Amino acid sequence: MVSIKDIAQKAGVSISTVSRTLNNYTDVNPKTKEKIFRIAKELNYYPNAVARSLVQKKTNTIGVFFGNKINSGFDHPFFQDVISAVREVVGNAGYDMLIFTNQKRERGTYTTLSRERSVDGIVLLLTGEGKKRDEHMLELQESGIPCTAIDIPLSGVKCGYVESDNFNGTRAAVEHLISLGHTGIAFIGGDEISKTSYDRLRGYQQALMDHKIGFDPSLITLGYFEKSRAAEETRKLMERGKQITAFIAASDEMAIAAMQTLNEMGYRVPEDVSVIGFDDIREAVYAQPALTTVRQEKYKLGTVAAEVLLNLIDGKDPICQHVVLPCELIVRKSTAICKKS
Amino acid sequence: MVSIKDIAQKAGVSISTVSRTLNNYTDVNPKTKEKIFRIAKELNYYPNAVARSLVQKKTNTIGVFFGNKINSGFDHPFFQDVISAVREVVGNAGYDMLIFTNQKRERGTYTTLSRERSVDGIVLLLTGEGKKRDEHMLELQESGIPCTAIDIPLSGVKCGYVESDNFNGTRAAVEHLISLGHTGIAFIGGDEISKTSYDRLRGYQQALMDHKIGFDPSLITLGYFEKSRAAEETRKLMERGKQITAFIAASDEMAIAAMQTLNEMGYRVPEDVSVIGFDDIREAVYAQPALTTVRQEKYKLGTVAAEVLLNLIDGKDPICQHVVLPCELIVRKSTAICKKS
DNA sequence: TTGTAGGCGTTATCAT
DNA sequence: ATGATAACGCCTACAA
């Protein structure tokens, strides 16, 4: 490995002169400057980012935490667009992305791992249990490490988070069903720990109340964003003999699972039962029938999360950042007029 | 930031003793050992990976290069599974993953960027032009940096590459069509620079020759793995009035584009024209009709690429590594018996 | 304009 | 069993 020391030696100058030259300082004699650049090229020199980071305390690296479970991170249909957007934004700002994948660490928390690696900021892309606001999350918030998350309410001077307007999202979904004459609307929620799940449930309840329908608690269930759970809950609900003519699920994957289950049970979608999802993942278009759903602006979520993070790093916005992006109801073929009404 | 120096001071020992303790050296007094661990915890100490890397010349980091264009890397339906597998394997081996996203570097080649970051090894996940064996690729091969690629024939002591058996893949696809009575089989290839494209074309030609059908060069065209190009070529081919009863495309995305175009032109798939793709991406299942295709073991490709890389890093396999994985023909609904035969 | 020297946090090689 | 001390490659006052 060739270092600035080698260049200095060959050029007959000190290493500080080389360093200044390579970093485009102005106070360097044009002649020596040129000489140094020439030798650097001859020797095929490239700077050592590790050494530089050690002294500058800046790695030009954004850390990314995915959940460790399957169907999270790269596998997750929702995060694919998000991470792609993050990549674009931080890349243009001069950062590389470090994905924390090392499994050989026992004591690792978001904070310790980030500090060990000296990343300049981090993005949290977590699902399910990972979203719980546990001690690790609290530690992170107090750490002072610039961080942004999708869908996780982080508070702290160097924290930000971005989410969709989940409340009005499901609300619009319910309104759509009501306008089609539905009143027996079941809800397959997410979990009991995430704000996302909570807000979607609230939107559902609000819409029903707005229209004086009132909600039957027995029509509300949890699918934990898993296909199998959603399928199971769908079956249970239908077998209970309630007057259900429509389903709203807190994710497209669960909605698709619900449609499949309904099909297996002999119900036709949307003739017998309407179904609405949430997210608008790619599969939604290809589903049979094409899924009516609430679209999240996934790419935008990632873009904003990255931009907020960059601001946090640059110290531009010391206040807590919370951005809510609008959703859009995408009507496809899985919803129709309620016949029983 | 608390360092081993601080611990040493508080414990009344030298920094070397602290270092030894923290790295679980045996030759350290149990008492002082315990004391140091206690203080380390009190002070909330965590090691600085950057400093360690500087002296050890090992970063425990695998670099990943995606193409910079859209529809590559995270966006690419093919690479999603591949990268997910890579992540799994290198993570279990104790590595984190650095995605090279920084766009603020002009002079960056695979080699210089990798050296700057001192990554221990790299994975190349490139598409289209990125796969060209240009000077950057040659530089990398001679660099001695452990690297593996998907679909790019790398040669060099520290290089490996993994690919599917593309030749026999398209060959099986053609055989399937021939068994259905087709003889007018058009081929929408990839590009003229990648080995992948070349092998798939060869497989197509071989199968035709094996069955004494002979191939009409005018039925062979290039779609460059782009939907729009594939659609255009499909239209051109059909309008030329040749006796085409089936298409084979070098990717599912192109095959789906071909199906759409055929539909627009008034042909029914598979009744009038059969279509086969390559890859078996998720969309293939949802396509209308569901696409018959040649499946690549995407997850396996990533697993093997990562494993080969780890061996290369550990110096276990100094010889050039080239792994070819079998493909499997997945027959769905886009192929049917040829009526005109 | 250039050189000297100290330090970033860690590991590693010697002694002791 | 423990402590000096010298790297690792780079940056940055400060001095000249």
XYZ file of C-alpha atoms (C1' of nucleotides) in Angstrom:
714
model
C 0.000 0.000 0.000
C 1.383 3.355 -1.024
C 0.852 6.204 1.427
C 1.452 9.936 1.429
C 4.736 9.132 3.110
C 5.953 7.388 -0.030
C 4.878 10.292 -2.153
C 6.608 12.728 0.164
C 9.802 10.761 0.009
C 9.826 10.549 -3.759
C 8.930 14.204 -4.143
C 11.415 15.362 -1.572
C 8.843 17.215 0.491
C 7.146 16.636 3.822
C 4.045 14.597 4.263
C 2.058 17.614 5.324
C 2.739 19.259 1.997
C 1.499 16.155 0.271
C -1.582 16.061 2.444
C -2.313 19.705 1.729
C -1.871 19.206 -1.966
C -4.081 16.174 -2.173
C -6.784 17.971 -0.248
C -6.637 20.935 -2.574
C -5.337 23.496 -0.152
C -4.535 26.764 -1.866
C -1.320 27.586 -0.099
C 0.857 25.234 -2.059
C 3.398 26.151 -4.678
C 1.929 25.286 -8.099
C 5.148 23.572 -9.088
C 5.382 21.263 -6.092
C 1.677 20.778 -6.355
C 1.923 19.512 -9.887
C 4.904 17.399 -9.000
C 3.047 15.757 -6.165
C -0.010 15.025 -8.253
C 2.184 13.512 -10.908
C 3.971 11.249 -8.463
C 0.720 10.308 -6.803
C -0.576 9.119 -10.118
C 2.668 7.347 -10.943
C 2.597 5.481 -7.687
C -1.086 4.747 -8.184
C -1.934 6.351 -4.892
C -5.365 6.369 -3.334
C -6.188 7.743 0.074
C -7.000 5.466 2.980
C -10.486 6.285 4.146
C -10.027 4.368 7.370
C -7.070 6.445 8.482
C -8.807 9.612 7.452
C -11.934 8.657 9.353
C -9.922 7.984 12.464
C -8.623 11.503 12.650
C -11.570 13.340 11.165
C -14.243 11.417 13.023
C -16.334 11.331 9.915
C -16.752 8.202 7.844
C -19.057 9.426 5.094
C -21.145 6.420 5.842
C -24.822 6.014 6.604
C -25.675 2.956 8.644
C -28.803 0.994 7.844
C -30.575 -1.376 10.189
C -32.926 -3.924 8.740
C -34.775 -6.398 10.858
C -32.954 -9.655 11.095
C -35.937 -11.796 10.428
C -36.906 -13.072 7.062
C -39.206 -10.960 4.981
C -37.589 -7.796 6.215
C -35.049 -5.570 4.610
C -34.192 -6.578 1.083
C -36.914 -9.188 1.033
C -39.650 -6.900 2.164
C -41.860 -5.695 -0.682
C -42.466 -2.430 1.123
C -38.879 -1.549 1.944
C -37.465 -2.248 -1.480
C -38.556 1.093 -2.818
C -37.758 2.856 0.423
C -34.163 1.699 0.559
C -33.712 2.418 -3.111
C -34.682 6.014 -2.497
C -32.444 6.315 0.528
C -29.592 5.028 -1.544
C -30.174 7.623 -4.208
C -30.278 10.572 -1.836
C -27.377 9.696 0.430
C -25.291 8.655 -2.556
C -25.715 12.016 -4.190
C -24.693 13.645 -0.944
C -21.411 11.749 -0.919
C -22.190 8.892 1.428
C -21.844 5.154 1.162
C -24.268 2.873 2.939
C -23.305 0.351 5.577
C -25.810 -2.421 6.111
C -25.445 -3.897 9.570
C -25.484 -7.584 8.846
C -22.839 -8.950 11.183
C -24.473 -11.624 13.328
C -21.425 -12.408 15.423
C -22.041 -9.727 17.954
C -23.925 -10.427 21.091
C -23.906 -7.073 22.863
C -24.831 -5.010 19.860
C -27.491 -2.344 20.127
C -28.279 0.246 17.482
C -26.225 2.708 19.452
C -23.163 0.612 20.206
C -22.984 -0.805 16.712
C -23.258 2.641 15.206
C -20.599 4.039 17.483
C -18.249 1.160 16.867
C -18.506 1.727 13.163
C -18.503 5.489 13.578
C -21.244 5.930 11.025
C -22.338 9.511 10.529
C -26.012 8.726 10.764
C -28.419 5.824 10.614
C -31.681 4.811 9.050
C -34.004 2.382 10.783
C -36.010 0.120 8.518
C -37.659 -2.235 10.927
C -40.730 -4.408 10.974
C -42.822 -6.070 13.626
C -41.084 -6.569 16.922
C -38.205 -4.408 15.799
C -40.474 -1.402 15.935
C -41.151 -1.751 19.600
C -39.946 1.234 21.544
C -37.787 -0.737 23.890
C -34.632 0.150 25.769
C -32.526 -0.053 22.642
C -34.709 2.525 21.016
C -34.548 4.783 24.045
C -30.800 4.452 24.198
C -30.599 5.472 20.569
C -32.759 8.519 21.046
C -30.548 9.784 23.809
C -27.336 8.891 22.032
C -27.191 11.993 19.914
C -26.531 9.898 16.822
C -28.406 11.397 13.874
C -31.089 8.924 12.903
C -34.323 8.661 11.020
C -36.849 5.894 10.883
C -39.772 4.885 8.787
C -42.964 4.405 10.782
C -41.303 4.477 14.196
C -42.030 7.515 16.363
C -38.581 8.602 17.462
C -38.098 11.625 19.605
C -34.811 13.258 20.394
C -32.803 16.206 19.193
C -31.061 14.210 16.484
C -33.977 12.000 15.535
C -36.574 12.155 12.860
C -39.218 9.896 11.427
C -41.390 9.665 8.405
C -44.663 7.888 7.973
C -47.742 7.844 5.822
C -51.002 9.332 6.937
C -52.240 5.973 8.080
C -55.252 7.362 9.883
C -56.734 9.043 6.841
C -55.598 6.134 4.718
C -57.841 3.522 6.273
C -60.446 6.170 6.799
C -60.627 6.741 3.046
C -60.726 3.003 2.505
C -63.726 2.631 4.788
C -65.475 5.598 3.224
C -65.050 3.959 -0.145
C -66.688 0.799 1.110
C -69.481 2.712 2.764
C -70.149 4.579 -0.443
C -70.555 1.172 -2.071
C -73.175 0.285 0.498
C -71.117 -1.814 2.862
C -71.689 -1.748 6.595
C -70.396 -5.113 7.761
C -66.749 -4.204 7.408
C -64.148 -6.362 9.118
C -60.696 -5.111 9.915
C -57.543 -7.204 9.922
C -55.089 -5.040 11.783
C -51.355 -5.280 12.264
C -50.077 -5.676 15.775
C -50.619 -4.043 19.143
C -47.277 -2.314 19.420
C -46.755 -0.204 16.332
C -48.048 3.301 15.829
C -48.738 2.343 12.251
C -51.162 -0.371 13.295
C -52.762 1.874 15.860
C -53.357 4.718 13.437
C -54.841 2.459 10.806
C -57.219 1.021 13.324
C -58.220 4.488 14.461
C -58.905 5.554 10.900
C -61.186 2.568 10.495
C -63.093 3.355 13.662
C -63.356 7.037 12.906
C -64.907 6.484 9.500
C -67.492 4.121 10.897
C -68.371 6.578 13.617
C -68.557 9.462 11.184
C -71.214 7.556 9.304
C -73.058 6.513 12.424
C -72.375 2.885 11.732
C -70.607 2.174 14.930
C -68.099 -0.607 15.083
C -68.495 -4.121 16.276
C -65.340 -5.078 18.204
C -65.759 -8.659 17.118
C -65.090 -7.576 13.547
C -61.663 -6.336 14.495
C -58.756 -8.743 14.550
C -54.976 -8.792 14.305
C -52.944 -10.392 11.533
C -49.473 -9.260 12.574
C -48.632 -8.521 8.953
C -48.312 -12.218 8.281
C -50.117 -13.968 5.464
C -50.827 -17.105 7.446
C -52.253 -15.218 10.395
C -54.385 -13.088 8.121
C -55.714 -16.134 6.315
C -56.575 -17.768 9.589
C -58.336 -14.704 10.976
C -60.299 -14.301 7.773
C -61.558 -17.837 8.037
C -62.507 -17.409 11.675
C -64.389 -14.206 11.033
C -66.381 -15.635 8.157
C -67.198 -18.834 10.008
C -68.554 -16.884 12.920
C -71.560 -16.108 10.769
C -71.438 -12.341 11.104
C -72.772 -10.133 8.363
C -69.420 -9.381 6.813
C -69.451 -8.009 3.283
C -66.043 -6.386 3.229
C -62.542 -6.669 4.636
C -59.886 -4.063 5.192
C -56.408 -5.342 5.922
C -53.509 -3.329 7.273
C -51.238 -4.592 4.504
C -51.536 -5.809 0.935
C -49.963 -9.113 1.788
C -52.638 -9.750 4.377
C -55.348 -8.574 1.993
C -54.171 -10.955 -0.683
C -54.102 -13.776 1.840
C -57.645 -12.850 2.823
C -58.784 -12.958 -0.805
C -57.269 -16.383 -1.260
C -58.961 -17.663 1.852
C -62.307 -16.237 0.798
C -61.907 -17.927 -2.525
C -61.153 -21.235 -0.875
C -64.250 -20.818 1.247
C -66.368 -20.353 -1.837
C -66.870 -16.609 -1.707
C -66.207 -14.526 -4.770
C -64.265 -11.262 -4.580
C -65.638 -8.698 -5.151
C -69.117 -10.087 -5.935
C -69.706 -11.563 -2.493
C -67.075 -9.821 -0.430
C -64.990 -6.723 -1.079
C -61.370 -6.502 0.047
C -59.040 -3.533 0.488
C -55.361 -3.638 1.347
C -52.724 -1.153 2.416
C -49.352 -0.266 0.868
C -49.853 -0.833 -2.850
C -46.981 -3.237 -3.322
C -46.313 -4.540 -6.815
C -48.218 -7.721 -6.215
C -51.393 -5.701 -5.670
C -51.693 -5.091 -9.398
C -51.252 -8.729 -10.266
C -53.539 -10.129 -7.628
C -56.751 -11.824 -8.701
C -58.746 -9.647 -8.753
C -56.425 -6.637 -8.831
C -56.403 -5.265 -5.322
C -58.023 -2.029 -4.307
C -55.636 -0.539 -1.792
C -54.291 2.510 -0.010
C -51.063 3.521 -1.638
C -48.106 4.624 0.403
C -45.563 6.772 -1.387
C -42.745 4.376 -0.680
C -40.083 6.092 -2.736
C -41.014 9.419 -1.254
C -40.868 8.011 2.259
C -37.297 6.959 1.639
C -36.368 10.228 0.012
C -37.693 12.291 2.871
C -36.160 10.046 5.516
C -32.780 10.424 3.854
C -33.107 14.167 3.441
C -34.111 14.674 7.038
C -31.156 12.569 8.108
C -28.721 14.610 6.051
C -30.054 17.763 7.647
C -29.696 16.253 11.070
C -26.097 15.335 10.304
C -25.299 18.798 9.034
C -26.850 20.269 12.124
C -29.347 22.236 10.132
C -32.406 21.100 11.991
C -31.766 20.477 15.636
C -35.446 20.122 16.320
C -37.325 16.888 16.190
C -38.500 16.064 12.725
C -41.737 14.316 11.956
C -43.045 14.136 8.437
C -46.395 12.675 7.444
C -47.000 11.883 3.799
C -50.463 11.586 2.281
C -51.854 8.270 1.101
C -53.954 7.688 -1.961
C -56.804 5.247 -2.380
C -56.250 3.167 -5.502
C -59.476 1.592 -6.631
C -59.027 -1.612 -8.609
C -61.140 -4.701 -8.928
C -61.434 -6.148 -5.461
C -64.200 -3.834 -4.312
C -67.763 -3.617 -5.605
C -71.236 -2.527 -4.633
C -72.655 -4.394 -1.695
C -75.494 -6.641 -2.825
C -76.944 -7.357 0.568
C -77.701 -3.747 1.294
C -15.718 9.020 23.309
C -14.254 6.727 25.903
C -11.168 4.789 24.875
C -9.043 2.054 26.347
C -6.822 4.827 27.589
C -9.578 6.032 29.898
C -10.143 2.543 31.168
C -6.447 2.048 31.754
C -6.262 5.243 33.728
C -9.194 4.406 35.933
C -8.001 0.851 36.480
C -4.455 1.894 37.144
C -3.034 -0.374 34.484
C -1.485 0.110 31.071
C -3.444 0.285 27.882
C -1.915 -2.920 26.647
C -3.352 -4.797 29.574
C -6.731 -3.334 28.789
C -6.434 -4.273 25.164
C -5.442 -7.789 26.015
C -8.284 -8.167 28.431
C -10.883 -6.864 26.050
C -9.636 -9.204 23.362
C -9.829 -12.177 25.677
C -6.172 -12.952 25.917
C -5.451 -15.698 28.407
C -2.358 -14.311 29.995
C -4.031 -11.780 32.191
C -4.682 -11.903 35.897
C -8.278 -12.861 36.603
C -8.571 -10.098 39.145
C -7.397 -7.279 36.926
C -9.368 -8.836 34.135
C -12.564 -8.615 36.065
C -11.747 -5.111 37.217
C -11.181 -3.941 33.666
C -14.385 -5.488 32.396
C -16.264 -3.829 35.198
C -14.826 -0.424 34.470
C -15.393 -0.869 30.777
C -19.049 -1.452 31.453
C -19.237 1.439 33.888
C -17.745 3.812 31.389
C -20.005 2.406 28.698
C -17.048 1.578 26.546
C -17.281 0.218 23.014
C -14.309 -0.422 20.764
C -13.571 1.772 17.803
C -13.706 -0.389 14.698
C -12.054 2.295 12.583
C -8.944 2.398 14.729
C -8.806 -1.342 14.886
C -9.150 -1.627 11.139
C -6.315 0.800 10.627
C -3.836 -1.374 12.437
C -5.259 -4.765 11.558
C -5.898 -4.009 7.928
C -9.159 -5.857 8.174
C -12.498 -4.104 8.234
C -14.893 -7.037 8.473
C -16.720 -5.440 5.627
C -17.852 -6.786 2.289
C -18.220 -4.173 -0.427
C -21.120 -4.409 -2.851
C -21.283 -2.748 -6.231
C -24.633 -2.268 -7.859
C -25.058 -0.652 -11.220
C -25.808 3.027 -10.884
C -28.654 3.024 -13.311
C -32.244 2.623 -12.393
C -33.620 -0.877 -12.281
C -30.396 -2.229 -10.914
C -29.456 -3.186 -7.420
C -32.306 -2.877 -4.980
C -34.786 -2.173 -7.738
C -33.873 -5.142 -9.813
C -36.308 -8.036 -9.479
C -33.511 -10.500 -10.113
C -30.982 -9.145 -7.642
C -33.343 -8.785 -4.723
C -33.086 -12.421 -3.836
C -29.412 -12.574 -4.674
C -28.434 -9.751 -2.355
C -30.657 -11.102 0.359
C -28.746 -14.367 0.263
C -25.392 -12.619 0.226
C -26.442 -10.672 3.266
C -27.362 -13.827 5.122
C -24.106 -15.609 4.445
C -21.658 -12.792 5.060
C -23.610 -11.689 8.110
C -23.278 -15.102 9.699
C -19.574 -15.004 8.968
C -19.200 -11.765 10.905
C -19.203 -9.200 8.153
C -21.167 -6.065 7.536
C -22.007 -4.954 4.017
C -20.903 -1.679 2.486
C -22.950 -0.582 -0.489
C -20.956 1.762 -2.681
C -23.393 4.557 -3.302
C -21.249 7.666 -3.055
C -21.662 9.589 -6.294
C -19.232 12.361 -5.451
C -16.183 10.554 -6.699
C -14.937 11.035 -10.182
C -11.873 8.803 -10.326
C -13.480 5.823 -8.668
C -13.035 2.358 -10.091
C -14.024 -0.874 -8.380
C -10.437 -1.277 -7.332
C -9.675 2.198 -6.039
C -12.967 2.489 -4.208
C -12.455 -0.873 -2.579
C -8.929 -0.026 -1.562
C -9.927 3.343 -0.198
C -12.524 1.724 1.975
C -10.270 -1.210 2.761
C -13.097 -3.669 2.337
C -12.072 -7.275 2.783
C -13.795 -8.449 -0.346
C -16.373 -7.378 -2.878
C -19.424 -8.669 -4.691
C -20.298 -7.392 -8.136
C -23.999 -7.224 -8.923
C -24.039 -5.489 -12.254
C -26.368 -5.283 -15.184
C -26.077 -4.282 -18.820
C -23.126 -2.093 -19.600
C -21.686 -2.667 -16.172
C -20.946 -6.233 -17.126
C -18.647 -5.290 -19.947
C -15.167 -6.584 -19.368
C -13.538 -3.210 -19.674
C -10.391 -1.793 -18.153
C -12.010 -1.402 -14.755
C -12.785 -5.077 -14.732
C -9.270 -5.979 -15.801
C -7.819 -3.745 -13.125
C -9.938 -5.476 -10.530
C -8.886 -8.937 -11.606
C -5.249 -8.052 -11.250
C -5.743 -6.158 -8.014
C -5.704 -9.195 -5.784
C -8.833 -8.015 -4.029
C -11.048 -10.991 -3.259
C -14.139 -10.642 -5.392
C -17.019 -12.610 -6.776
C -19.569 -11.695 -9.358
C -22.866 -12.963 -10.591
C -22.905 -13.661 -14.315
C -19.613 -11.927 -15.086
C -16.709 -14.158 -16.085
C -13.910 -12.966 -13.841
C -10.525 -14.586 -13.936
C -7.751 -14.009 -11.465
C -6.332 -15.696 -8.407
C -8.697 -13.921 -6.062
C -11.755 -13.892 -8.305
C -14.742 -16.100 -8.617
C -18.060 -16.025 -10.361
C -21.346 -17.780 -10.264
C -23.920 -18.132 -12.970
C -26.822 -20.273 -14.028
C -26.525 -22.859 -16.737
C -27.905 -20.460 -19.270
C -27.045 -22.635 -22.219
C -29.080 -25.596 -21.078
C -31.723 -23.246 -19.753
C -32.794 -21.851 -23.094
C -32.106 -25.192 -24.642
C -34.715 -26.783 -22.404
C -37.085 -23.947 -23.204
C -36.764 -24.561 -26.906
C -37.131 -28.295 -26.473
C -40.346 -27.685 -24.597
C -41.677 -25.617 -27.478
C -40.572 -28.150 -30.032
C -42.324 -30.883 -28.087
C -45.459 -28.789 -28.394
C -45.046 -28.725 -32.141
C -43.504 -25.285 -32.586
C -40.871 -24.626 -35.208
C -41.205 -20.906 -35.864
C -39.526 -19.875 -32.640
C -38.291 -16.302 -32.322
C -35.631 -15.310 -29.813
C -35.423 -11.994 -28.039
C -31.899 -11.962 -26.692
C -30.183 -9.706 -24.230
C -27.188 -7.753 -25.450
C -24.039 -8.447 -27.410
C -21.560 -8.054 -24.567
C -22.617 -10.343 -21.744
C -21.713 -13.991 -21.464
C -25.193 -14.563 -20.137
C -26.788 -13.321 -23.334
C -24.345 -15.246 -25.434
C -24.957 -18.532 -23.652
C -28.707 -18.186 -23.825
C -28.512 -17.568 -27.539
C -26.270 -20.572 -28.005
C -28.673 -22.783 -26.109
C -31.448 -21.646 -28.408
C -29.442 -22.378 -31.504
C -28.206 -25.715 -30.233
C -31.697 -27.004 -29.533
C -32.915 -26.039 -32.966
C -29.948 -27.708 -34.567
C -30.374 -30.830 -32.470
C -33.834 -31.179 -33.875
C -32.779 -30.452 -37.408
C -34.895 -27.357 -37.502
C -32.100 -24.941 -38.246
C -32.421 -21.370 -37.214
C -33.490 -18.388 -39.204
C -31.221 -15.459 -38.238
C -34.057 -13.055 -38.897
C -35.943 -14.575 -35.985
C -33.187 -13.558 -33.617
C -33.196 -10.090 -32.137
C -31.888 -8.173 -29.148
C -33.991 -6.580 -26.415
C -31.210 -5.432 -24.082
C -33.227 -6.600 -21.091
C -35.506 -3.608 -21.490
C -39.247 -3.901 -21.643
C -39.662 -1.186 -24.246
C -37.031 -2.636 -26.542
C -38.525 -6.085 -26.193
C -41.986 -4.789 -27.001
C -40.685 -3.000 -30.048
C -38.805 -6.029 -31.317
C -41.800 -8.245 -30.794
C -43.916 -5.948 -32.892
C -41.329 -5.788 -35.637
C -40.953 -9.522 -35.787
C -44.663 -10.163 -35.993
C -45.218 -7.505 -38.596
C -42.576 -8.987 -40.803
C -45.016 -11.764 -41.586
C -42.793 -14.649 -40.633
C -44.288 -17.891 -39.418
C -43.721 -17.182 -35.734
C -45.690 -19.315 -33.284
C -43.514 -18.870 -30.228
C -41.164 -16.450 -28.498
C -38.335 -17.050 -26.107
C -37.039 -14.013 -24.287
C -33.804 -13.783 -22.339
C -35.625 -12.352 -19.328
C -39.064 -12.486 -17.770
C -39.495 -8.764 -17.998
C -38.954 -8.909 -21.735
C -41.229 -11.918 -22.041
C -44.007 -10.114 -20.221
C -43.520 -7.101 -22.463
C -43.736 -9.406 -25.450
C -46.986 -10.888 -24.187
C -48.479 -7.458 -23.726
C -47.470 -6.443 -27.208
C -48.874 -9.603 -28.722
C -52.101 -8.937 -26.905
C -52.245 -5.421 -28.252
C -51.689 -6.757 -31.723
C -54.626 -9.110 -31.379
C -52.805 -12.351 -30.760
C -53.798 -14.524 -27.878
C -51.200 -16.130 -25.632
C -50.872 -19.088 -25.609
C -53.583 -19.969 -28.129
C -51.964 -18.131 -31.051
C -48.456 -17.619 -29.813
C -46.514 -19.235 -26.969
C -44.089 -17.240 -24.849
C -41.272 -18.333 -22.546
C -39.195 -16.101 -20.293
C -36.039 -16.489 -18.239
C -35.377 -15.896 -14.519
C -38.683 -16.709 -12.853
C -39.115 -13.403 -11.088
C -42.150 -12.956 -8.853
C -44.111 -11.197 -11.549
C -43.942 -14.313 -13.704
C -46.559 -15.994 -11.542
C -48.907 -13.047 -11.718
C -48.570 -12.366 -15.412
C -51.562 -12.947 -17.638
C -51.289 -15.736 -18.505
C -48.841 -17.004 -15.884
C -45.487 -17.153 -17.566
C -43.712 -20.340 -18.491
C -40.090 -19.622 -17.776
C -36.622 -20.905 -16.974
C -36.032 -20.512 -13.281
C -32.722 -19.341 -11.962
C -31.918 -20.281 -8.397
C -31.476 -16.685 -7.338
C -31.074 -17.272 -3.649
C -28.621 -20.045 -4.309
C -26.631 -17.848 -6.680
C -26.183 -15.326 -3.910
C -25.353 -17.959 -1.322
C -22.682 -19.530 -3.457
C -21.214 -16.193 -4.498
C -20.889 -15.210 -0.860
C -19.415 -18.538 0.181
C -16.861 -18.469 -2.586
C -15.931 -14.948 -1.573
C -15.430 -15.923 2.047
C -13.149 -18.736 0.959
C -11.204 -16.367 -1.231
C -10.782 -13.996 1.697
C -9.618 -16.750 3.990
C -7.142 -17.863 1.386
C -8.670 -21.302 1.240
C -9.115 -21.467 -2.498
C -6.386 -19.660 -4.330
C -7.576 -21.065 -7.626
C -10.139 -19.418 -9.838
C -13.648 -20.287 -8.881
C -16.428 -20.760 -11.358
C -19.708 -22.252 -10.309
C -22.565 -23.057 -12.654
C -25.978 -23.725 -11.155
C -28.679 -25.698 -12.959
C -31.844 -24.046 -14.214
C -35.299 -25.488 -14.156
C -38.045 -25.086 -16.691
C -41.240 -23.973 -14.997
C -44.219 -24.670 -17.207
C -47.160 -22.386 -16.564
C -49.857 -21.055 -18.836
C -48.086 -19.060 -21.526
C -47.170 -22.064 -23.658
C -49.464 -24.425 -25.516
C -49.570 -26.846 -28.394
C -48.894 -25.247 -31.736
C -52.047 -25.190 -33.819
C -50.423 -24.432 -37.120
C -48.282 -27.534 -37.077
C 5.100 28.223 1.124
C 6.786 24.394 3.776
C 8.236 21.402 7.733
C 7.784 19.561 12.577
C 5.267 17.174 15.773
C 1.380 15.512 18.041
C -2.589 12.790 17.987
C -6.798 9.834 16.381
C -7.749 4.581 19.122
C -6.133 0.356 18.548
C -3.019 -3.693 18.129
C 1.425 -5.919 18.392
C 6.256 -6.545 19.580
C 9.273 -6.347 22.710
C 11.073 -6.248 27.242
C 10.553 -6.726 32.141
C 1.385 -11.066 34.152
C 2.208 -6.371 32.757
C 4.181 -2.118 30.635
C 6.623 0.751 27.218
C 6.697 1.797 22.635
C 6.188 1.655 17.917
C 3.341 1.290 14.318
C -1.276 2.023 11.025
C -2.055 6.413 7.455
C -3.723 10.659 7.800
C -4.779 15.494 9.353
C -3.751 19.840 11.579
C -2.111 23.227 14.521
C 2.031 25.600 15.074
C 6.455 26.966 13.888
C 9.776 28.384 10.601
